[in-house]
């Protein structure tokens, strides 16, 4: 895109501001500064003129929503055609705003680099306009906040930890339980009962905790996870599963071997 005199237009910077999973006190100082820098806000919604969870985090933090904040619609669907059109539309809208020369800050719940909309949006924008500068401000992820809230250690010493969307299914989850000491299963809503059945078969219900909308006023922690059977849970929910029975292999390539205590 060029100006009337032929000079190349000056594009604003696209900033992904991680807000944490729900508690505004988890917004970093860097993200807080970006929100108040004068950059124009972009925020995601599932439907036009619908409430935005990311926007609500900032509101609870006491920052007034600018009158010129712009919503970008990212529908919740598995229809590839609908999704592709939505991404292109959102990216084109973003590029048009960046062409005005003003920086844009895109509000991201959780961490912008972890299962977030921002990474895909930034990629498509750079495909359309390669010279656009992109900045990603890191933040607290939902599973990190959930671990802190529940007193769960995700990994220590030579333990292993994996993050997986529950949509991969119980067969994959069953396999990963043998490969990792702790699993963070994200977006468990569609498969709660199936996952609970698996955990019961593996005798892991007691070492599992459920967290919904962590850090928000609607936060819910359930340690008796079997009680969730047949109930509806929020989209923003996860399970932290620890497998104390996992048999570990030897560490290699110069790492120390785990010294198992001998039992008499």
PDB file of C-alpha atoms in Angstrom:
ATOM      1  CA  UNK A   1       0.000   0.000   0.000  1.00  0.00           C
ATOM      2  CA  UNK A   2       1.350   3.473  -0.892  1.00  0.00           C
ATOM      3  CA  UNK A   3       0.437   7.045  -0.180  1.00  0.00           C
ATOM      4  CA  UNK A   4      -0.634   9.449  -2.943  1.00  0.00           C
ATOM      5  CA  UNK A   5       2.934  10.676  -3.488  1.00  0.00           C
ATOM      6  CA  UNK A   6       4.192   7.133  -4.043  1.00  0.00           C
ATOM      7  CA  UNK A   7       5.935   6.780  -0.689  1.00  0.00           C
ATOM      8  CA  UNK A   8       5.334   3.561   1.145  1.00  0.00           C
ATOM      9  CA  UNK A   9       2.725   3.803   3.879  1.00  0.00           C
ATOM     10  CA  UNK A  10       3.952   3.551   7.460  1.00  0.00           C
ATOM     11  CA  UNK A  11       2.216   0.653   9.136  1.00  0.00           C
ATOM     12  CA  UNK A  12       1.610   0.537  12.834  1.00  0.00           C
ATOM     13  CA  UNK A  13       2.924  -2.293  14.971  1.00  0.00           C
ATOM     14  CA  UNK A  14       0.721  -5.271  15.843  1.00  0.00           C
ATOM     15  CA  UNK A  15       1.060  -6.118  19.532  1.00  0.00           C
ATOM     16  CA  UNK A  16      -0.299  -9.255  21.155  1.00  0.00           C
ATOM     17  CA  UNK A  17      -0.902  -8.411  24.821  1.00  0.00           C
ATOM     18  CA  UNK A  18      -1.260 -11.479  27.039  1.00  0.00           C
ATOM     19  CA  UNK A  19      -3.702 -10.794  29.871  1.00  0.00           C
ATOM     20  CA  UNK A  20      -3.481 -14.022  31.848  1.00  0.00           C
ATOM     21  CA  UNK A  21      -6.406 -16.413  32.271  1.00  0.00           C
ATOM     22  CA  UNK A  22      -8.818 -14.246  34.231  1.00  0.00           C
ATOM     23  CA  UNK A  23      -7.377 -12.439  37.236  1.00  0.00           C
ATOM     24  CA  UNK A  24      -6.435  -8.884  36.189  1.00  0.00           C
ATOM     25  CA  UNK A  25      -3.693  -8.884  38.828  1.00  0.00           C
ATOM     26  CA  UNK A  26      -1.865 -11.378  36.602  1.00  0.00           C
ATOM     27  CA  UNK A  27      -1.589  -8.837  33.776  1.00  0.00           C
ATOM     28  CA  UNK A  28       2.115  -8.056  33.466  1.00  0.00           C
ATOM     29  CA  UNK A  29       3.463  -4.524  33.717  1.00  0.00           C
ATOM     30  CA  UNK A  30       4.501  -4.724  30.074  1.00  0.00           C
ATOM     31  CA  UNK A  31       1.001  -5.670  28.912  1.00  0.00           C
ATOM     32  CA  UNK A  32      -0.503  -3.027  31.194  1.00  0.00           C
ATOM     33  CA  UNK A  33       1.720  -0.389  29.606  1.00  0.00           C
ATOM     34  CA  UNK A  34       0.717  -1.514  26.105  1.00  0.00           C
ATOM     35  CA  UNK A  35      -2.961  -1.194  26.999  1.00  0.00           C
ATOM     36  CA  UNK A  36      -2.420   2.412  28.062  1.00  0.00           C
ATOM     37  CA  UNK A  37       0.067   3.353  25.349  1.00  0.00           C
ATOM     38  CA  UNK A  38      -2.475   4.962  23.029  1.00  0.00           C
ATOM     39  CA  UNK A  39      -2.494   1.992  20.685  1.00  0.00           C
ATOM     40  CA  UNK A  40      -5.887   1.066  19.328  1.00  0.00           C
ATOM     41  CA  UNK A  41      -7.417  -2.023  20.919  1.00  0.00           C
ATOM     42  CA  UNK A  42      -8.516  -5.138  19.064  1.00  0.00           C
ATOM     43  CA  UNK A  43     -10.363  -7.859  20.931  1.00  0.00           C
ATOM     44  CA  UNK A  44     -11.742 -11.267  19.901  1.00  0.00           C
ATOM     45  CA  UNK A  45     -15.383 -12.338  20.008  1.00  0.00           C
ATOM     46  CA  UNK A  46     -17.149 -15.515  18.887  1.00  0.00           C
ATOM     47  CA  UNK A  47     -20.067 -13.610  17.361  1.00  0.00           C
ATOM     48  CA  UNK A  48     -20.554  -9.999  16.325  1.00  0.00           C
ATOM     49  CA  UNK A  49     -21.423  -7.703  19.234  1.00  0.00           C
ATOM     50  CA  UNK A  50     -21.001 -10.558  21.714  1.00  0.00           C
ATOM     51  CA  UNK A  51     -19.174 -10.121  25.013  1.00  0.00           C
ATOM     52  CA  UNK A  52     -15.418 -10.708  24.999  1.00  0.00           C
ATOM     53  CA  UNK A  53     -13.756 -12.672  27.809  1.00  0.00           C
ATOM     54  CA  UNK A  54     -10.424 -10.974  27.115  1.00  0.00           C
ATOM     55  CA  UNK A  55     -12.078  -7.567  27.320  1.00  0.00           C
ATOM     56  CA  UNK A  56     -13.737  -8.488  30.618  1.00  0.00           C
ATOM     57  CA  UNK A  57     -10.337  -9.221  32.185  1.00  0.00           C
ATOM     58  CA  UNK A  58      -9.177  -5.696  31.394  1.00  0.00           C
ATOM     59  CA  UNK A  59     -12.458  -4.201  32.605  1.00  0.00           C
ATOM     60  CA  UNK A  60     -12.058  -5.933  35.968  1.00  0.00           C
ATOM     61  CA  UNK A  61      -8.590  -4.415  36.132  1.00  0.00           C
ATOM     62  CA  UNK A  62     -10.117  -0.950  36.098  1.00  0.00           C
ATOM     63  CA  UNK A  63      -9.024   0.230  32.666  1.00  0.00           C
ATOM     64  CA  UNK A  64     -11.751   1.990  30.696  1.00  0.00           C
ATOM     65  CA  UNK A  65     -12.462   0.519  27.278  1.00  0.00           C
ATOM     66  CA  UNK A  66     -11.532   3.035  24.563  1.00  0.00           C
ATOM     67  CA  UNK A  67     -14.442   4.174  22.422  1.00  0.00           C
ATOM     68  CA  UNK A  68     -12.591   3.170  19.262  1.00  0.00           C
ATOM     69  CA  UNK A  69     -11.823  -0.418  20.341  1.00  0.00           C
ATOM     70  CA  UNK A  70     -12.539  -2.858  17.502  1.00  0.00           C
ATOM     71  CA  UNK A  71     -13.912  -6.386  17.756  1.00  0.00           C
ATOM     72  CA  UNK A  72     -12.647  -9.166  15.511  1.00  0.00           C
ATOM     73  CA  UNK A  73     -14.961 -12.128  15.001  1.00  0.00           C
ATOM     74  CA  UNK A  74     -13.498 -15.632  15.293  1.00  0.00           C
ATOM     75  CA  UNK A  75     -16.415 -18.097  15.150  1.00  0.00           C
ATOM     76  CA  UNK A  76     -16.368 -21.281  17.233  1.00  0.00           C
ATOM     77  CA  UNK A  77     -16.762 -23.862  14.494  1.00  0.00           C
ATOM     78  CA  UNK A  78     -14.885 -26.756  12.914  1.00  0.00           C
ATOM     79  CA  UNK A  79     -16.093 -25.804   9.428  1.00  0.00           C
ATOM     80  CA  UNK A  80     -12.845 -25.150   7.547  1.00  0.00           C
ATOM     81  CA  UNK A  81     -14.439 -22.827   4.975  1.00  0.00           C
ATOM     82  CA  UNK A  82     -16.104 -20.651   7.604  1.00  0.00           C
ATOM     83  CA  UNK A  83     -12.887 -20.477   9.618  1.00  0.00           C
ATOM     84  CA  UNK A  84     -10.740 -19.615   6.601  1.00  0.00           C
ATOM     85  CA  UNK A  85     -13.046 -16.773   5.593  1.00  0.00           C
ATOM     86  CA  UNK A  86     -13.135 -15.468   9.170  1.00  0.00           C
ATOM     87  CA  UNK A  87      -9.337 -15.445   9.426  1.00  0.00           C
ATOM     88  CA  UNK A  88      -8.916 -13.627   6.125  1.00  0.00           C
ATOM     89  CA  UNK A  89     -11.588 -11.090   7.069  1.00  0.00           C
ATOM     90  CA  UNK A  90      -9.991 -10.432  10.474  1.00  0.00           C
ATOM     91  CA  UNK A  91      -6.510 -10.131   8.971  1.00  0.00           C
ATOM     92  CA  UNK A  92      -7.673  -7.743   6.248  1.00  0.00           C
ATOM     93  CA  UNK A  93      -9.460  -5.618   8.822  1.00  0.00           C
ATOM     94  CA  UNK A  94      -6.300  -5.554  10.924  1.00  0.00           C
ATOM     95  CA  UNK A  95      -4.125  -4.558   7.962  1.00  0.00           C
ATOM     96  CA  UNK A  96      -6.486  -1.718   7.069  1.00  0.00           C
ATOM     97  CA  UNK A  97      -6.204  -0.358  10.602  1.00  0.00           C
ATOM     98  CA  UNK A  98      -2.416  -0.790  10.674  1.00  0.00           C
ATOM     99  CA  UNK A  99      -2.200   1.183   7.420  1.00  0.00           C
ATOM    100  CA  UNK A 100      -3.443   4.222   9.329  1.00  0.00           C
ATOM    101  CA  UNK A 101      -0.027   4.258  11.007  1.00  0.00           C
ATOM    102  CA  UNK A 102      -1.267   3.623  14.520  1.00  0.00           C
ATOM    103  CA  UNK A 103      -0.169   0.676  16.637  1.00  0.00           C
ATOM    104  CA  UNK A 104      -2.745  -1.993  17.451  1.00  0.00           C
ATOM    105  CA  UNK A 105      -2.846  -4.020  20.653  1.00  0.00           C
ATOM    106  CA  UNK A 106      -4.711  -7.314  20.390  1.00  0.00           C
ATOM    107  CA  UNK A 107      -6.114  -8.542  23.706  1.00  0.00           C
ATOM    108  CA  UNK A 108      -5.299 -12.185  24.433  1.00  0.00           C
ATOM    109  CA  UNK A 109      -6.608 -14.220  27.358  1.00  0.00           C
ATOM    110  CA  UNK A 110      -3.903 -16.436  28.817  1.00  0.00           C
ATOM    111  CA  UNK A 111      -0.566 -16.395  27.002  1.00  0.00           C
ATOM    112  CA  UNK A 112      -0.370 -15.183  23.407  1.00  0.00           C
ATOM    113  CA  UNK A 113       2.051 -17.942  22.375  1.00  0.00           C
ATOM    114  CA  UNK A 114       0.040 -20.860  23.764  1.00  0.00           C
ATOM    115  CA  UNK A 115      -3.090 -22.060  21.916  1.00  0.00           C
ATOM    116  CA  UNK A 116      -4.024 -18.440  21.254  1.00  0.00           C
ATOM    117  CA  UNK A 117      -5.739 -16.659  18.384  1.00  0.00           C
ATOM    118  CA  UNK A 118      -2.988 -14.070  18.121  1.00  0.00           C
ATOM    119  CA  UNK A 119      -0.321 -16.309  16.599  1.00  0.00           C
ATOM    120  CA  UNK A 120      -2.509 -17.240  13.644  1.00  0.00           C
ATOM    121  CA  UNK A 121      -3.724 -13.671  13.163  1.00  0.00           C
ATOM    122  CA  UNK A 122      -0.171 -12.313  13.179  1.00  0.00           C
ATOM    123  CA  UNK A 123       0.920 -14.927  10.644  1.00  0.00           C
ATOM    124  CA  UNK A 124      -1.869 -14.081   8.203  1.00  0.00           C
ATOM    125  CA  UNK A 125      -1.241 -10.342   8.616  1.00  0.00           C
ATOM    126  CA  UNK A 126       2.464 -10.844   7.831  1.00  0.00           C
ATOM    127  CA  UNK A 127       1.531 -12.878   4.760  1.00  0.00           C
ATOM    128  CA  UNK A 128      -0.525  -9.925   3.523  1.00  0.00           C
ATOM    129  CA  UNK A 129       1.996  -7.251   4.550  1.00  0.00           C
ATOM    130  CA  UNK A 130       5.448  -8.701   5.357  1.00  0.00           C
ATOM    131  CA  UNK A 131       6.847  -5.391   6.622  1.00  0.00           C
ATOM    132  CA  UNK A 132       4.424  -5.171   9.564  1.00  0.00           C
ATOM    133  CA  UNK A 133       6.236  -5.342  12.907  1.00  0.00           C
ATOM    134  CA  UNK A 134       4.775  -7.840  15.366  1.00  0.00           C
ATOM    135  CA  UNK A 135       5.417  -7.873  19.105  1.00  0.00           C
ATOM    136  CA  UNK A 136       4.245 -10.617  21.451  1.00  0.00           C
ATOM    137  CA  UNK A 137       3.986  -9.808  25.147  1.00  0.00           C
ATOM    138  CA  UNK A 138       4.134 -13.045  27.169  1.00  0.00           C
ATOM    139  CA  UNK A 139       1.754 -13.790  29.993  1.00  0.00           C
ATOM    140  CA  UNK A 140       0.460 -16.326  32.492  1.00  0.00           C
ATOM    141  CA  UNK A 141      -1.115 -19.394  30.899  1.00  0.00           C
ATOM    142  CA  UNK A 142      -4.289 -21.025  32.185  1.00  0.00           C
ATOM    143  CA  UNK A 143      -2.512 -24.219  33.196  1.00  0.00           C
ATOM    144  CA  UNK A 144       0.227 -22.346  35.078  1.00  0.00           C
ATOM    145  CA  UNK A 145      -2.384 -20.349  36.989  1.00  0.00           C
ATOM    146  CA  UNK A 146      -4.394 -23.521  37.630  1.00  0.00           C
ATOM    147  CA  UNK A 147      -1.325 -25.261  39.019  1.00  0.00           C
ATOM    148  CA  UNK A 148      -0.628 -22.351  41.359  1.00  0.00           C
ATOM    149  CA  UNK A 149      -4.260 -22.166  42.476  1.00  0.00           C
ATOM    150  CA  UNK A 150      -4.463 -25.874  43.256  1.00  0.00           C
ATOM    151  CA  UNK A 151      -0.958 -26.320  44.651  1.00  0.00           C
ATOM    152  CA  UNK A 152      -0.031 -28.692  41.838  1.00  0.00           C
ATOM    153  CA  UNK A 153       3.596 -29.079  40.805  1.00  0.00           C
ATOM    154  CA  UNK A 154       3.730 -29.419  37.040  1.00  0.00           C
ATOM    155  CA  UNK A 155       7.285 -30.770  36.937  1.00  0.00           C
ATOM    156  CA  UNK A 156      10.355 -30.921  39.136  1.00  0.00           C
ATOM    157  CA  UNK A 157      13.851 -32.365  38.795  1.00  0.00           C
ATOM    158  CA  UNK A 158      13.703 -34.790  35.840  1.00  0.00           C
ATOM    159  CA  UNK A 159       9.920 -35.109  35.656  1.00  0.00           C
ATOM    160  CA  UNK A 160       8.140 -34.569  32.348  1.00  0.00           C
ATOM    161  CA  UNK A 161       5.103 -32.447  31.557  1.00  0.00           C
ATOM    162  CA  UNK A 162       2.849 -32.186  28.493  1.00  0.00           C
ATOM    163  CA  UNK A 163       0.074 -29.833  27.422  1.00  0.00           C
ATOM    164  CA  UNK A 164      -2.570 -31.285  25.134  1.00  0.00           C
ATOM    165  CA  UNK A 165      -6.014 -30.251  23.902  1.00  0.00           C
ATOM    166  CA  UNK A 166      -8.415 -32.927  25.117  1.00  0.00           C
ATOM    167  CA  UNK A 167      -9.904 -33.089  21.619  1.00  0.00           C
ATOM    168  CA  UNK A 168      -7.095 -35.468  20.636  1.00  0.00           C
ATOM    169  CA  UNK A 169      -9.178 -38.117  22.385  1.00  0.00           C
ATOM    170  CA  UNK A 170      -8.790 -40.714  25.100  1.00  0.00           C
ATOM    171  CA  UNK A 171      -6.602 -43.061  23.041  1.00  0.00           C
ATOM    172  CA  UNK A 172      -3.905 -40.407  22.713  1.00  0.00           C
ATOM    173  CA  UNK A 173      -4.343 -39.306  26.326  1.00  0.00           C
ATOM    174  CA  UNK A 174      -4.018 -42.908  27.497  1.00  0.00           C
ATOM    175  CA  UNK A 175      -0.723 -43.215  25.618  1.00  0.00           C
ATOM    176  CA  UNK A 176       0.629 -39.931  26.968  1.00  0.00           C
ATOM    177  CA  UNK A 177      -0.104 -40.952  30.550  1.00  0.00           C
ATOM    178  CA  UNK A 178       2.687 -43.508  30.150  1.00  0.00           C
ATOM    179  CA  UNK A 179       5.063 -40.963  28.630  1.00  0.00           C
ATOM    180  CA  UNK A 180       4.653 -37.974  30.972  1.00  0.00           C
ATOM    181  CA  UNK A 181       4.439 -37.481  34.724  1.00  0.00           C
ATOM    182  CA  UNK A 182       1.879 -34.687  34.447  1.00  0.00           C
ATOM    183  CA  UNK A 183      -0.638 -33.782  31.754  1.00  0.00           C
ATOM    184  CA  UNK A 184      -2.541 -30.531  31.369  1.00  0.00           C
ATOM    185  CA  UNK A 185      -5.667 -31.429  29.402  1.00  0.00           C
ATOM    186  CA  UNK A 186      -7.159 -28.269  27.924  1.00  0.00           C
ATOM    187  CA  UNK A 187     -10.710 -27.602  26.716  1.00  0.00           C
ATOM    188  CA  UNK A 188     -12.097 -30.791  28.219  1.00  0.00           C
ATOM    189  CA  UNK A 189     -15.768 -29.820  27.876  1.00  0.00           C
ATOM    190  CA  UNK A 190     -16.765 -32.254  25.069  1.00  0.00           C
ATOM    191  CA  UNK A 191     -14.985 -35.284  26.571  1.00  0.00           C
ATOM    192  CA  UNK A 192     -15.311 -35.005  30.334  1.00  0.00           C
ATOM    193  CA  UNK A 193     -17.089 -38.323  30.883  1.00  0.00           C
ATOM    194  CA  UNK A 194     -14.810 -40.236  28.513  1.00  0.00           C
ATOM    195  CA  UNK A 195     -11.711 -38.841  30.195  1.00  0.00           C
ATOM    196  CA  UNK A 196     -13.070 -39.648  33.644  1.00  0.00           C
ATOM    197  CA  UNK A 197     -13.710 -43.231  32.545  1.00  0.00           C
ATOM    198  CA  UNK A 198     -10.109 -43.481  31.371  1.00  0.00           C
ATOM    199  CA  UNK A 199      -8.745 -42.012  34.600  1.00  0.00           C
ATOM    200  CA  UNK A 200     -10.855 -44.402  36.635  1.00  0.00           C
ATOM    201  CA  UNK A 201      -9.480 -47.375  34.683  1.00  0.00           C
ATOM    202  CA  UNK A 202      -5.954 -46.060  35.266  1.00  0.00           C
ATOM    203  CA  UNK A 203      -6.660 -45.406  38.966  1.00  0.00           C
ATOM    204  CA  UNK A 204      -5.752 -41.726  38.548  1.00  0.00           C
ATOM    205  CA  UNK A 205      -8.909 -39.959  39.715  1.00  0.00           C
ATOM    206  CA  UNK A 206      -7.334 -39.146  43.083  1.00  0.00           C
ATOM    207  CA  UNK A 207      -4.334 -37.461  41.433  1.00  0.00           C
ATOM    208  CA  UNK A 208      -6.444 -35.305  39.105  1.00  0.00           C
ATOM    209  CA  UNK A 209      -7.920 -31.849  39.663  1.00  0.00           C
ATOM    210  CA  UNK A 210     -10.432 -29.893  37.553  1.00  0.00           C
ATOM    211  CA  UNK A 211     -10.290 -26.111  37.169  1.00  0.00           C
ATOM    212  CA  UNK A 212     -12.831 -23.925  35.371  1.00  0.00           C
ATOM    213  CA  UNK A 213     -12.349 -20.248  34.419  1.00  0.00           C
ATOM    214  CA  UNK A 214      -9.276 -19.960  36.622  1.00  0.00           C
ATOM    215  CA  UNK A 215      -8.686 -16.505  38.061  1.00  0.00           C
ATOM    216  CA  UNK A 216     -12.141 -15.205  37.186  1.00  0.00           C
ATOM    217  CA  UNK A 217     -14.998 -14.466  39.604  1.00  0.00           C
ATOM    218  CA  UNK A 218     -16.593 -17.701  38.331  1.00  0.00           C
ATOM    219  CA  UNK A 219     -13.538 -19.853  39.072  1.00  0.00           C
ATOM    220  CA  UNK A 220     -14.360 -23.399  40.148  1.00  0.00           C
ATOM    221  CA  UNK A 221     -11.990 -26.045  41.490  1.00  0.00           C
ATOM    222  CA  UNK A 222     -13.142 -29.658  41.795  1.00  0.00           C
ATOM    223  CA  UNK A 223     -10.882 -32.238  43.402  1.00  0.00           C
ATOM    224  CA  UNK A 224     -13.484 -35.001  43.503  1.00  0.00           C
ATOM    225  CA  UNK A 225     -13.423 -35.147  39.728  1.00  0.00           C
ATOM    226  CA  UNK A 226     -15.673 -38.218  39.576  1.00  0.00           C
ATOM    227  CA  UNK A 227     -18.504 -35.924  40.699  1.00  0.00           C
ATOM    228  CA  UNK A 228     -18.302 -34.159  37.324  1.00  0.00           C
ATOM    229  CA  UNK A 229     -19.807 -37.101  35.458  1.00  0.00           C
ATOM    230  CA  UNK A 230     -22.882 -36.075  33.515  1.00  0.00           C
ATOM    231  CA  UNK A 231     -22.459 -32.389  34.318  1.00  0.00           C
ATOM    232  CA  UNK A 232     -21.900 -29.464  31.987  1.00  0.00           C
ATOM    233  CA  UNK A 233     -18.624 -27.599  32.246  1.00  0.00           C
ATOM    234  CA  UNK A 234     -17.439 -24.326  30.754  1.00  0.00           C
ATOM    235  CA  UNK A 235     -15.359 -24.157  27.589  1.00  0.00           C
ATOM    236  CA  UNK A 236     -12.585 -22.558  29.662  1.00  0.00           C
ATOM    237  CA  UNK A 237     -11.889 -25.639  31.752  1.00  0.00           C
ATOM    238  CA  UNK A 238      -8.972 -28.015  32.142  1.00  0.00           C
ATOM    239  CA  UNK A 239      -7.734 -31.055  34.024  1.00  0.00           C
ATOM    240  CA  UNK A 240      -4.325 -31.447  35.638  1.00  0.00           C
ATOM    241  CA  UNK A 241      -3.503 -35.147  35.765  1.00  0.00           C
ATOM    242  CA  UNK A 242      -0.509 -36.578  37.605  1.00  0.00           C
ATOM    243  CA  UNK A 243       0.611 -40.172  37.146  1.00  0.00           C
ATOM    244  CA  UNK A 244       2.712 -41.174  40.169  1.00  0.00           C
ATOM    245  CA  UNK A 245       2.879 -44.744  38.856  1.00  0.00           C
ATOM    246  CA  UNK A 246       4.663 -43.882  35.628  1.00  0.00           C
ATOM    247  CA  UNK A 247       7.794 -45.929  34.977  1.00  0.00           C
ATOM    248  CA  UNK A 248      10.598 -43.675  33.744  1.00  0.00           C
ATOM    249  CA  UNK A 249      13.418 -44.664  31.446  1.00  0.00           C
ATOM    250  CA  UNK A 250      17.064 -43.778  31.968  1.00  0.00           C
ATOM    251  CA  UNK A 251      18.259 -40.248  31.318  1.00  0.00           C
ATOM    252  CA  UNK A 252      20.785 -40.020  28.511  1.00  0.00           C
ATOM    253  CA  UNK A 253      23.397 -37.770  26.887  1.00  0.00           C
ATOM    254  CA  UNK A 254      25.353 -36.901  30.000  1.00  0.00           C
ATOM    255  CA  UNK A 255      22.378 -36.204  32.262  1.00  0.00           C
ATOM    256  CA  UNK A 256      22.482 -37.803  35.659  1.00  0.00           C
ATOM    257  CA  UNK A 257      20.474 -40.950  36.136  1.00  0.00           C
ATOM    258  CA  UNK A 258      17.616 -40.805  38.551  1.00  0.00           C
ATOM    259  CA  UNK A 259      18.630 -42.529  41.736  1.00  0.00           C
ATOM    260  CA  UNK A 260      15.752 -44.700  42.830  1.00  0.00           C
ATOM    261  CA  UNK A 261      15.744 -45.401  46.542  1.00  0.00           C
ATOM    262  CA  UNK A 262      16.383 -49.074  47.244  1.00  0.00           C
ATOM    263  CA  UNK A 263      13.655 -50.795  49.166  1.00  0.00           C
ATOM    264  CA  UNK A 264      14.596 -53.516  51.601  1.00  0.00           C
TER     265      UNK A 264
END
